[in-house]
Amino acid sequence: MRLLLLSTTILLLVNSAQARMFERKAKVLFTDSSSTLQENWIKGNMSEEDGVRHLVKLLLKSKTGKKLLYLAKEKAAAQGETLLEVIRVGEGSLTDTTLVRRFSPSNPEQINYETNTKVFVNKNLNTMDAVLDLAHELTHFTYREPFNPYKQNFKLHEFIHSTVEGKGGEVDAYMIECKVKGELFPKQNNSSSNCKKVTDGETGKLSKKLGAQQFYKVGQFVRKFKRDLGRFGIESHEFPYLSADDSDFISSAYGKPYPIAALEEYVTIMGKACQNDYRRLAVLSRGSGRSPASSGTDSVSSTQSSLSRMKNNFSLRCNSFINTP
């Protein structure tokens, strides 16, 4: 940590769970005449980078995948990286965003935020599942807007909406995954595929409305979910597709339906953000008490006024998430 520069970092799993909160299990999900699709996507002595290149080449064969890769390449360039630098090999498939906050004690209300996102693909998957996971995660990476838990307007219901049905959220990512699956592996789009559950029976097209209806099925968690929403002053009618039906779409990171997982992710993120803010305010408060004698009265008053505003903001945002002395 450099002098006069404080930084805090939160790992946000966009789940995805930032959560991505969906992680495909390492198993054969489909039957295909091409045995290579069922082999591990990183074969033998193949390097991780070569494995990623192979997945990208496969995804390029899909019309939907080609467009996605083009946009993802632009997004990667915007954060100063190549697409191959963004895509990594991991223990699970997820989209991982790091938010870094920097500020100076001399001007504590002037804060700079930087984000950097990486996409991880489960190293244990077969080739077919890996390319579908890559399409899913690149949808999160490309389309989802970064969120900021340090902002006053970072609200629970908006976070759940964004995570589940928002632009680049779980519904969008699953629909892109289904499109890629249909284009690359048409033989696998059979009646047992969950993609059928988000497909309009009359038009044969993927439906975001049907997707939202599926992803908001929370089964036995419905009563607890409504109670937890009430703790934050949110009525369940904010989520018109909420249903007590059993869900086929479960977050493996939490072992629960996505709306439940999103709520728990929000509480975790806010807890970390508020702990960071509490420590930051403690440091700034100690610094303001040691103002040099040469500092003017107006300067000291301005600093104290700034601290007072930040403490009020902290109280409004964080009372529900941490216990302070």
mmCIF file of C-alpha atoms in Angstrom:
data_model
loop_
_atom_site.group_PDB
_atom_site.id
_atom_site.type_symbol
_atom_site.label_atom_id
_atom_site.label_comp_id
_atom_site.label_asym_id
_atom_site.label_seq_id
_atom_site.Cartn_x
_atom_site.Cartn_y
_atom_site.Cartn_z
ATOM 1 C CA MET A 1 0.000 0.000 0.000
ATOM 2 C CA ARG A 2 1.555 3.271 -1.056
ATOM 3 C CA LEU A 3 1.730 6.354 1.113
ATOM 4 C CA LEU A 4 -1.506 8.359 1.141
ATOM 5 C CA LEU A 5 -3.256 5.804 -1.002
ATOM 6 C CA LEU A 6 -5.761 3.381 0.407
ATOM 7 C CA SER A 7 -7.211 0.632 -1.736
ATOM 8 C CA THR A 8 -9.811 -1.996 -1.066
ATOM 9 C CA THR A 9 -10.678 -4.959 -3.213
ATOM 10 C CA ILE A 10 -13.782 -7.094 -3.373
ATOM 11 C CA LEU A 11 -14.018 -10.199 -5.522
ATOM 12 C CA LEU A 12 -17.451 -10.160 -7.111
ATOM 13 C CA LEU A 13 -18.595 -13.493 -8.497
ATOM 14 C CA VAL A 14 -21.208 -12.868 -11.237
ATOM 15 C CA ASN A 15 -22.878 -15.881 -11.362
ATOM 16 C CA SER A 16 -22.968 -15.739 -11.714
ATOM 17 C CA ALA A 17 -21.784 -14.245 -8.047
ATOM 18 C CA GLN A 18 -20.352 -12.836 -8.992
ATOM 19 C CA ALA A 19 -21.369 -14.516 -8.332
ATOM 20 C CA ARG A 20 -21.412 -16.897 -11.695
ATOM 21 C CA MET A 21 -23.601 -18.882 -9.479
ATOM 22 C CA PHE A 22 -24.018 -21.710 -12.044
ATOM 23 C CA GLU A 23 -21.230 -24.236 -12.429
ATOM 24 C CA ARG A 24 -21.607 -27.218 -14.712
ATOM 25 C CA LYS A 25 -20.658 -30.542 -13.183
ATOM 26 C CA ALA A 26 -17.781 -32.436 -14.736
ATOM 27 C CA LYS A 27 -19.686 -35.279 -16.346
ATOM 28 C CA VAL A 28 -20.885 -36.410 -19.754
ATOM 29 C CA LEU A 29 -24.241 -34.758 -20.332
ATOM 30 C CA PHE A 30 -24.815 -35.740 -23.933
ATOM 31 C CA THR A 31 -24.283 -38.588 -26.344
ATOM 32 C CA ASP A 32 -22.594 -37.739 -29.643
ATOM 33 C CA SER A 33 -21.104 -39.760 -32.473
ATOM 34 C CA SER A 34 -17.905 -37.723 -32.209
ATOM 35 C CA SER A 35 -15.980 -39.147 -29.267
ATOM 36 C CA THR A 36 -13.672 -36.133 -29.165
ATOM 37 C CA LEU A 37 -16.524 -33.981 -27.871
ATOM 38 C CA GLN A 38 -16.722 -36.229 -24.826
ATOM 39 C CA GLU A 39 -13.004 -36.062 -24.103
ATOM 40 C CA ASN A 40 -11.558 -33.548 -21.665
ATOM 41 C CA TRP A 41 -11.111 -30.204 -23.405
ATOM 42 C CA ILE A 42 -7.493 -30.003 -22.256
ATOM 43 C CA LYS A 43 -5.982 -33.140 -23.755
ATOM 44 C CA GLY A 44 -2.749 -34.842 -22.738
ATOM 45 C CA ASN A 45 0.197 -32.458 -22.733
ATOM 46 C CA MET A 46 -1.830 -29.605 -24.244
ATOM 47 C CA SER A 47 -1.104 -26.279 -22.566
ATOM 48 C CA GLU A 48 -3.935 -24.321 -20.981
ATOM 49 C CA GLU A 49 -3.523 -21.568 -23.570
ATOM 50 C CA ASP A 50 -3.790 -24.074 -26.430
ATOM 51 C CA GLY A 51 -6.885 -25.523 -24.781
ATOM 52 C CA VAL A 52 -8.495 -22.087 -24.642
ATOM 53 C CA ARG A 53 -7.561 -21.426 -28.277
ATOM 54 C CA HIS A 54 -9.239 -24.696 -29.245
ATOM 55 C CA LEU A 55 -12.462 -23.736 -27.437
ATOM 56 C CA VAL A 56 -12.453 -20.320 -29.110
ATOM 57 C CA LYS A 57 -12.045 -21.949 -32.535
ATOM 58 C CA LEU A 58 -15.008 -24.227 -31.822
ATOM 59 C CA LEU A 59 -17.144 -21.322 -30.642
ATOM 60 C CA LEU A 60 -16.267 -19.403 -33.817
ATOM 61 C CA LYS A 61 -18.085 -22.080 -35.834
ATOM 62 C CA SER A 62 -21.346 -20.913 -34.280
ATOM 63 C CA LYS A 63 -22.974 -17.773 -35.709
ATOM 64 C CA THR A 64 -24.024 -16.718 -32.221
ATOM 65 C CA GLY A 65 -20.619 -17.628 -30.801
ATOM 66 C CA LYS A 66 -18.767 -15.659 -33.475
ATOM 67 C CA LYS A 67 -20.711 -12.492 -32.666
ATOM 68 C CA LEU A 68 -20.186 -13.067 -28.954
ATOM 69 C CA LEU A 69 -16.445 -13.500 -29.358
ATOM 70 C CA TYR A 70 -16.192 -10.293 -31.407
ATOM 71 C CA LEU A 71 -17.953 -8.283 -28.695
ATOM 72 C CA ALA A 72 -15.986 -10.000 -25.930
ATOM 73 C CA LYS A 73 -12.749 -9.107 -27.724
ATOM 74 C CA GLU A 74 -13.804 -5.440 -27.716
ATOM 75 C CA LYS A 75 -14.691 -5.626 -24.020
ATOM 76 C CA ALA A 76 -11.322 -7.202 -23.231
ATOM 77 C CA ALA A 77 -9.530 -4.449 -25.150
ATOM 78 C CA ALA A 78 -11.429 -1.843 -23.121
ATOM 79 C CA GLN A 79 -9.815 -3.216 -19.961
ATOM 80 C CA GLY A 80 -6.405 -3.334 -21.659
ATOM 81 C CA GLU A 81 -6.202 -7.054 -22.356
ATOM 82 C CA THR A 82 -6.559 -9.573 -25.148
ATOM 83 C CA LEU A 83 -9.372 -12.099 -25.089
ATOM 84 C CA LEU A 84 -6.897 -14.896 -24.377
ATOM 85 C CA GLU A 85 -5.702 -12.956 -21.335
ATOM 86 C CA VAL A 86 -9.286 -12.746 -20.076
ATOM 87 C CA ILE A 87 -10.181 -16.435 -20.497
ATOM 88 C CA ARG A 88 -8.552 -18.663 -17.902
ATOM 89 C CA VAL A 89 -8.661 -22.292 -16.798
ATOM 90 C CA GLY A 90 -10.140 -22.891 -13.356
ATOM 91 C CA GLU A 91 -11.634 -25.373 -10.929
ATOM 92 C CA GLY A 92 -15.096 -24.185 -11.923
ATOM 93 C CA SER A 93 -16.731 -22.115 -14.641
ATOM 94 C CA LEU A 94 -17.395 -18.571 -13.482
ATOM 95 C CA THR A 95 -17.020 -14.891 -14.263
ATOM 96 C CA ASP A 96 -14.911 -13.138 -11.660
ATOM 97 C CA THR A 97 -14.872 -9.343 -11.380
ATOM 98 C CA THR A 98 -12.461 -7.485 -9.116
ATOM 99 C CA LEU A 99 -13.467 -4.000 -8.014
ATOM 100 C CA VAL A 100 -10.634 -1.810 -6.749
ATOM 101 C CA ARG A 101 -11.332 1.445 -4.947
ATOM 102 C CA ARG A 102 -8.676 4.126 -4.506
ATOM 103 C CA PHE A 103 -8.797 7.391 -2.617
ATOM 104 C CA SER A 104 -6.522 9.831 -0.813
ATOM 105 C CA PRO A 105 -6.990 10.906 2.828
ATOM 106 C CA SER A 106 -6.445 14.485 1.705
ATOM 107 C CA ASN A 107 -9.588 14.254 -0.442
ATOM 108 C CA PRO A 108 -11.568 11.281 0.944
ATOM 109 C CA GLU A 109 -14.756 11.940 -1.017
ATOM 110 C CA GLN A 110 -12.937 11.736 -4.354
ATOM 111 C CA ILE A 111 -12.875 8.004 -5.090
ATOM 112 C CA ASN A 112 -11.690 6.222 -8.207
ATOM 113 C CA TYR A 113 -13.025 2.785 -9.114
ATOM 114 C CA GLU A 114 -11.435 0.248 -11.417
ATOM 115 C CA THR A 115 -12.810 -3.137 -12.464
ATOM 116 C CA ASN A 116 -11.136 -6.105 -14.062
ATOM 117 C CA THR A 117 -12.984 -9.236 -15.121
ATOM 118 C CA LYS A 118 -11.737 -12.738 -15.856
ATOM 119 C CA VAL A 119 -13.638 -15.684 -17.316
ATOM 120 C CA PHE A 120 -12.809 -19.153 -15.989
ATOM 121 C CA VAL A 121 -13.714 -22.471 -17.622
ATOM 122 C CA ASN A 122 -13.803 -25.662 -15.562
ATOM 123 C CA LYS A 123 -10.698 -27.662 -16.437
ATOM 124 C CA ASN A 124 -12.450 -30.998 -15.800
ATOM 125 C CA LEU A 125 -15.188 -30.643 -18.426
ATOM 126 C CA ASN A 126 -15.523 -32.485 -21.702
ATOM 127 C CA THR A 127 -15.133 -30.401 -24.856
ATOM 128 C CA MET A 128 -18.849 -29.961 -25.516
ATOM 129 C CA ASP A 129 -19.666 -28.761 -22.026
ATOM 130 C CA ALA A 130 -16.585 -26.531 -21.953
ATOM 131 C CA VAL A 131 -17.519 -24.639 -25.125
ATOM 132 C CA LEU A 132 -21.077 -24.169 -23.817
ATOM 133 C CA ASP A 133 -19.720 -22.904 -20.499
ATOM 134 C CA LEU A 134 -17.437 -20.512 -22.363
ATOM 135 C CA ALA A 135 -20.413 -19.104 -24.270
ATOM 136 C CA HIS A 136 -22.346 -18.751 -21.003
ATOM 137 C CA GLU A 137 -19.549 -16.959 -19.168
ATOM 138 C CA LEU A 138 -18.646 -14.699 -22.086
ATOM 139 C CA THR A 139 -22.274 -13.536 -22.087
ATOM 140 C CA HIS A 140 -21.841 -12.373 -18.486
ATOM 141 C CA PHE A 141 -18.494 -10.797 -19.332
ATOM 142 C CA THR A 142 -19.698 -9.017 -22.465
ATOM 143 C CA TYR A 143 -23.164 -7.787 -21.593
ATOM 144 C CA ARG A 144 -23.526 -7.430 -17.861
ATOM 145 C CA GLU A 145 -22.923 -3.977 -16.411
ATOM 146 C CA PRO A 146 -20.586 -3.926 -13.384
ATOM 147 C CA PHE A 147 -22.241 -3.113 -10.091
ATOM 148 C CA ASN A 148 -20.782 -1.076 -7.257
ATOM 149 C CA PRO A 149 -21.638 -1.993 -3.640
ATOM 150 C CA TYR A 150 -20.143 1.276 -2.415
ATOM 151 C CA LYS A 151 -22.845 3.318 -4.088
ATOM 152 C CA GLN A 152 -25.970 4.461 -2.267
ATOM 153 C CA ASN A 153 -28.192 3.116 -5.049
ATOM 154 C CA PHE A 154 -26.918 -0.475 -4.912
ATOM 155 C CA LYS A 155 -30.275 -2.011 -3.960
ATOM 156 C CA LEU A 156 -31.164 -5.635 -3.300
ATOM 157 C CA HIS A 157 -34.133 -5.933 -5.651
ATOM 158 C CA GLU A 158 -32.133 -4.355 -8.474
ATOM 159 C CA PHE A 159 -29.253 -6.749 -7.855
ATOM 160 C CA ILE A 160 -31.558 -9.779 -7.998
ATOM 161 C CA HIS A 161 -33.246 -8.517 -11.171
ATOM 162 C CA SER A 162 -29.851 -7.856 -12.755
ATOM 163 C CA THR A 163 -28.411 -11.217 -11.735
ATOM 164 C CA VAL A 164 -31.365 -13.292 -12.900
ATOM 165 C CA GLU A 165 -33.066 -11.503 -15.802
ATOM 166 C CA GLY A 166 -31.028 -8.367 -16.447
ATOM 167 C CA LYS A 167 -28.820 -7.744 -19.450
ATOM 168 C CA GLY A 168 -26.105 -10.392 -19.413
ATOM 169 C CA GLY A 169 -27.699 -12.140 -16.436
ATOM 170 C CA GLU A 170 -28.423 -15.824 -15.949
ATOM 171 C CA VAL A 171 -31.431 -15.966 -18.291
ATOM 172 C CA ASP A 172 -29.533 -14.253 -21.115
ATOM 173 C CA ALA A 173 -26.460 -16.439 -20.563
ATOM 174 C CA TYR A 174 -28.527 -19.614 -20.646
ATOM 175 C CA MET A 175 -30.341 -18.542 -23.801
ATOM 176 C CA ILE A 176 -27.016 -17.817 -25.534
ATOM 177 C CA GLU A 177 -25.779 -21.197 -24.361
ATOM 178 C CA CYS A 178 -28.863 -22.840 -25.891
ATOM 179 C CA LYS A 179 -28.380 -20.970 -29.173
ATOM 180 C CA VAL A 180 -24.774 -22.105 -29.396
ATOM 181 C CA LYS A 181 -25.794 -25.642 -28.526
ATOM 182 C CA GLY A 182 -28.386 -25.656 -31.305
ATOM 183 C CA GLU A 183 -25.905 -24.301 -33.837
ATOM 184 C CA LEU A 184 -22.940 -26.507 -32.931
ATOM 185 C CA PHE A 185 -24.623 -29.638 -31.634
ATOM 186 C CA PRO A 186 -28.099 -29.821 -33.187
ATOM 187 C CA LYS A 187 -28.410 -33.538 -32.436
ATOM 188 C CA GLN A 188 -28.310 -32.760 -28.734
ATOM 189 C CA ASN A 189 -31.343 -30.423 -28.763
ATOM 190 C CA ASN A 190 -33.720 -33.218 -27.821
ATOM 191 C CA SER A 191 -36.802 -33.242 -25.635
ATOM 192 C CA SER A 192 -34.763 -33.947 -22.504
ATOM 193 C CA SER A 193 -32.752 -30.731 -22.849
ATOM 194 C CA ASN A 194 -33.590 -27.924 -20.449
ATOM 195 C CA CYS A 195 -33.349 -25.592 -23.452
ATOM 196 C CA LYS A 196 -36.828 -26.804 -24.398
ATOM 197 C CA LYS A 197 -38.145 -25.243 -21.198
ATOM 198 C CA VAL A 198 -37.171 -21.761 -22.397
ATOM 199 C CA THR A 199 -38.400 -22.307 -25.958
ATOM 200 C CA ASP A 200 -41.796 -21.088 -27.163
ATOM 201 C CA GLY A 201 -43.754 -24.120 -28.323
ATOM 202 C CA GLU A 202 -45.570 -22.193 -31.049
ATOM 203 C CA THR A 203 -42.731 -20.189 -32.573
ATOM 204 C CA GLY A 204 -39.880 -22.551 -31.748
ATOM 205 C CA LYS A 205 -37.828 -19.564 -30.611
ATOM 206 C CA LEU A 206 -36.100 -19.050 -27.302
ATOM 207 C CA SER A 207 -38.191 -16.869 -24.989
ATOM 208 C CA LYS A 208 -36.760 -14.605 -22.317
ATOM 209 C CA LYS A 209 -40.162 -14.553 -20.593
ATOM 210 C CA LEU A 210 -40.181 -18.340 -20.342
ATOM 211 C CA GLY A 211 -36.597 -18.181 -19.137
ATOM 212 C CA ALA A 212 -37.505 -15.754 -16.351
ATOM 213 C CA GLN A 213 -40.442 -17.947 -15.359
ATOM 214 C CA GLN A 214 -38.116 -20.933 -15.057
ATOM 215 C CA PHE A 215 -35.371 -19.124 -13.172
ATOM 216 C CA TYR A 216 -37.778 -17.598 -10.626
ATOM 217 C CA LYS A 217 -39.050 -20.994 -9.517
ATOM 218 C CA VAL A 218 -37.743 -21.277 -5.971
ATOM 219 C CA GLY A 219 -39.705 -24.228 -4.581
ATOM 220 C CA GLN A 220 -39.549 -24.699 -0.826
ATOM 221 C CA PHE A 221 -37.579 -21.473 -0.377
ATOM 222 C CA VAL A 222 -40.461 -19.206 -1.390
ATOM 223 C CA ARG A 223 -41.655 -18.312 2.125
ATOM 224 C CA LYS A 224 -38.169 -17.630 3.447
ATOM 225 C CA PHE A 225 -37.357 -15.596 0.349
ATOM 226 C CA LYS A 226 -40.397 -13.384 0.946
ATOM 227 C CA ARG A 227 -39.454 -12.940 4.612
ATOM 228 C CA ASP A 228 -35.887 -12.011 3.700
ATOM 229 C CA LEU A 229 -37.122 -9.502 1.141
ATOM 230 C CA GLY A 230 -39.332 -7.988 3.848
ATOM 231 C CA ARG A 231 -36.272 -7.398 6.031
ATOM 232 C CA PHE A 232 -35.083 -4.988 3.357
ATOM 233 C CA GLY A 233 -38.481 -3.387 2.864
ATOM 234 C CA ILE A 234 -39.104 -5.131 -0.463
ATOM 235 C CA GLU A 235 -42.455 -6.622 -1.430
ATOM 236 C CA SER A 236 -42.482 -9.926 -3.300
ATOM 237 C CA HIS A 237 -44.594 -8.378 -6.084
ATOM 238 C CA GLU A 238 -41.303 -6.806 -7.260
ATOM 239 C CA PHE A 239 -40.745 -10.260 -8.766
ATOM 240 C CA PRO A 240 -43.896 -11.140 -10.740
ATOM 241 C CA TYR A 241 -42.484 -14.462 -11.966
ATOM 242 C CA LEU A 242 -41.691 -15.704 -8.453
ATOM 243 C CA SER A 243 -43.104 -19.199 -8.029
ATOM 244 C CA ALA A 244 -43.183 -21.981 -5.427
ATOM 245 C CA ASP A 245 -42.762 -24.571 -8.185
ATOM 246 C CA ASP A 246 -39.641 -26.720 -8.009
ATOM 247 C CA SER A 247 -36.752 -25.367 -10.043
ATOM 248 C CA ASP A 248 -34.561 -27.150 -12.575
ATOM 249 C CA PHE A 249 -32.066 -24.280 -12.488
ATOM 250 C CA ILE A 250 -29.983 -24.431 -9.328
ATOM 251 C CA SER A 251 -26.899 -22.462 -8.364
ATOM 252 C CA SER A 252 -24.175 -24.985 -7.617
ATOM 253 C CA ALA A 253 -22.240 -22.352 -5.664
ATOM 254 C CA TYR A 254 -25.116 -22.085 -3.178
ATOM 255 C CA GLY A 255 -27.115 -25.231 -3.926
ATOM 256 C CA LYS A 256 -30.251 -23.098 -4.208
ATOM 257 C CA PRO A 257 -32.372 -21.461 -6.939
ATOM 258 C CA TYR A 258 -30.828 -18.347 -8.446
ATOM 259 C CA PRO A 259 -33.017 -15.674 -6.765
ATOM 260 C CA ILE A 260 -32.144 -17.157 -3.366
ATOM 261 C CA ALA A 261 -28.475 -17.355 -4.295
ATOM 262 C CA ALA A 262 -28.540 -13.749 -5.540
ATOM 263 C CA LEU A 263 -30.006 -12.535 -2.251
ATOM 264 C CA GLU A 264 -27.340 -14.360 -0.253
ATOM 265 C CA GLU A 265 -24.642 -13.063 -2.590
ATOM 266 C CA TYR A 266 -25.881 -9.506 -2.102
ATOM 267 C CA VAL A 267 -25.699 -9.828 1.689
ATOM 268 C CA THR A 268 -22.158 -11.227 1.445
ATOM 269 C CA ILE A 269 -20.982 -8.478 -0.913
ATOM 270 C CA MET A 270 -22.525 -5.720 1.187
ATOM 271 C CA GLY A 271 -21.016 -7.171 4.353
ATOM 272 C CA LYS A 272 -17.526 -7.029 2.822
ATOM 273 C CA ALA A 273 -18.065 -3.555 1.354
ATOM 274 C CA CYS A 274 -19.356 -2.182 4.647
ATOM 275 C CA GLN A 275 -16.469 -3.685 6.606
ATOM 276 C CA ASN A 276 -14.096 -1.966 4.175
ATOM 277 C CA ASP A 277 -15.942 1.327 4.610
ATOM 278 C CA TYR A 278 -15.879 0.991 8.396
ATOM 279 C CA ARG A 279 -12.090 0.528 8.385
ATOM 280 C CA ARG A 280 -11.664 3.390 5.913
ATOM 281 C CA LEU A 281 -13.684 5.754 8.091
ATOM 282 C CA ALA A 282 -11.673 4.725 11.152
ATOM 283 C CA VAL A 283 -8.403 5.560 9.367
ATOM 284 C CA LEU A 284 -9.738 8.876 8.069
ATOM 285 C CA SER A 285 -11.099 9.814 11.490
ATOM 286 C CA ARG A 286 -7.723 9.235 13.121
ATOM 287 C CA GLY A 287 -6.042 11.260 10.379
ATOM 288 C CA SER A 288 -8.426 14.197 10.808
ATOM 289 C CA GLY A 289 -7.573 14.326 14.500
ATOM 290 C CA ARG A 290 -3.886 14.827 13.688
ATOM 291 C CA SER A 291 -4.251 17.845 11.378
ATOM 292 C CA PRO A 292 -1.048 19.951 11.306
ATOM 293 C CA ALA A 293 -1.116 23.154 13.318
ATOM 294 C CA SER A 294 -0.519 25.070 10.128
ATOM 295 C CA SER A 295 -3.732 23.832 8.610
ATOM 296 C CA GLY A 296 -6.313 26.540 8.306
ATOM 297 C CA THR A 297 -9.568 26.428 10.239
ATOM 298 C CA ASP A 298 -11.550 26.283 7.006
ATOM 299 C CA SER A 299 -9.546 23.249 5.859
ATOM 300 C CA VAL A 300 -10.128 21.363 9.120
ATOM 301 C CA SER A 301 -13.815 22.243 9.070
ATOM 302 C CA SER A 302 -14.122 21.049 5.476
ATOM 303 C CA THR A 303 -12.469 17.725 6.347
ATOM 304 C CA GLN A 304 -14.740 17.201 9.336
ATOM 305 C CA SER A 305 -17.789 18.073 7.249
ATOM 306 C CA SER A 306 -16.692 15.585 4.612
ATOM 307 C CA LEU A 307 -16.246 12.869 7.237
ATOM 308 C CA SER A 308 -19.656 13.632 8.663
ATOM 309 C CA ARG A 309 -21.294 13.159 5.270
ATOM 310 C CA MET A 310 -19.459 9.883 4.707
ATOM 311 C CA LYS A 311 -20.492 8.581 8.139
ATOM 312 C CA ASN A 312 -24.115 9.422 7.435
ATOM 313 C CA ASN A 313 -23.884 7.651 4.087
ATOM 314 C CA PHE A 314 -22.276 4.660 5.775
ATOM 315 C CA SER A 315 -25.048 4.498 8.352
ATOM 316 C CA LEU A 316 -27.764 4.549 5.686
ATOM 317 C CA ARG A 317 -26.104 1.833 3.603
ATOM 318 C CA CYS A 318 -24.622 -0.460 6.193
ATOM 319 C CA ASN A 319 -26.742 -0.670 9.347
ATOM 320 C CA SER A 320 -28.328 -3.882 8.115
ATOM 321 C CA PHE A 321 -25.059 -5.609 7.284
ATOM 322 C CA ILE A 322 -22.484 -5.134 10.041
ATOM 323 C CA ASN A 323 -22.373 -4.612 13.778
ATOM 324 C CA THR A 324 -20.139 -1.737 14.800
ATOM 325 C CA PRO A 325 -18.919 -0.911 18.312
#
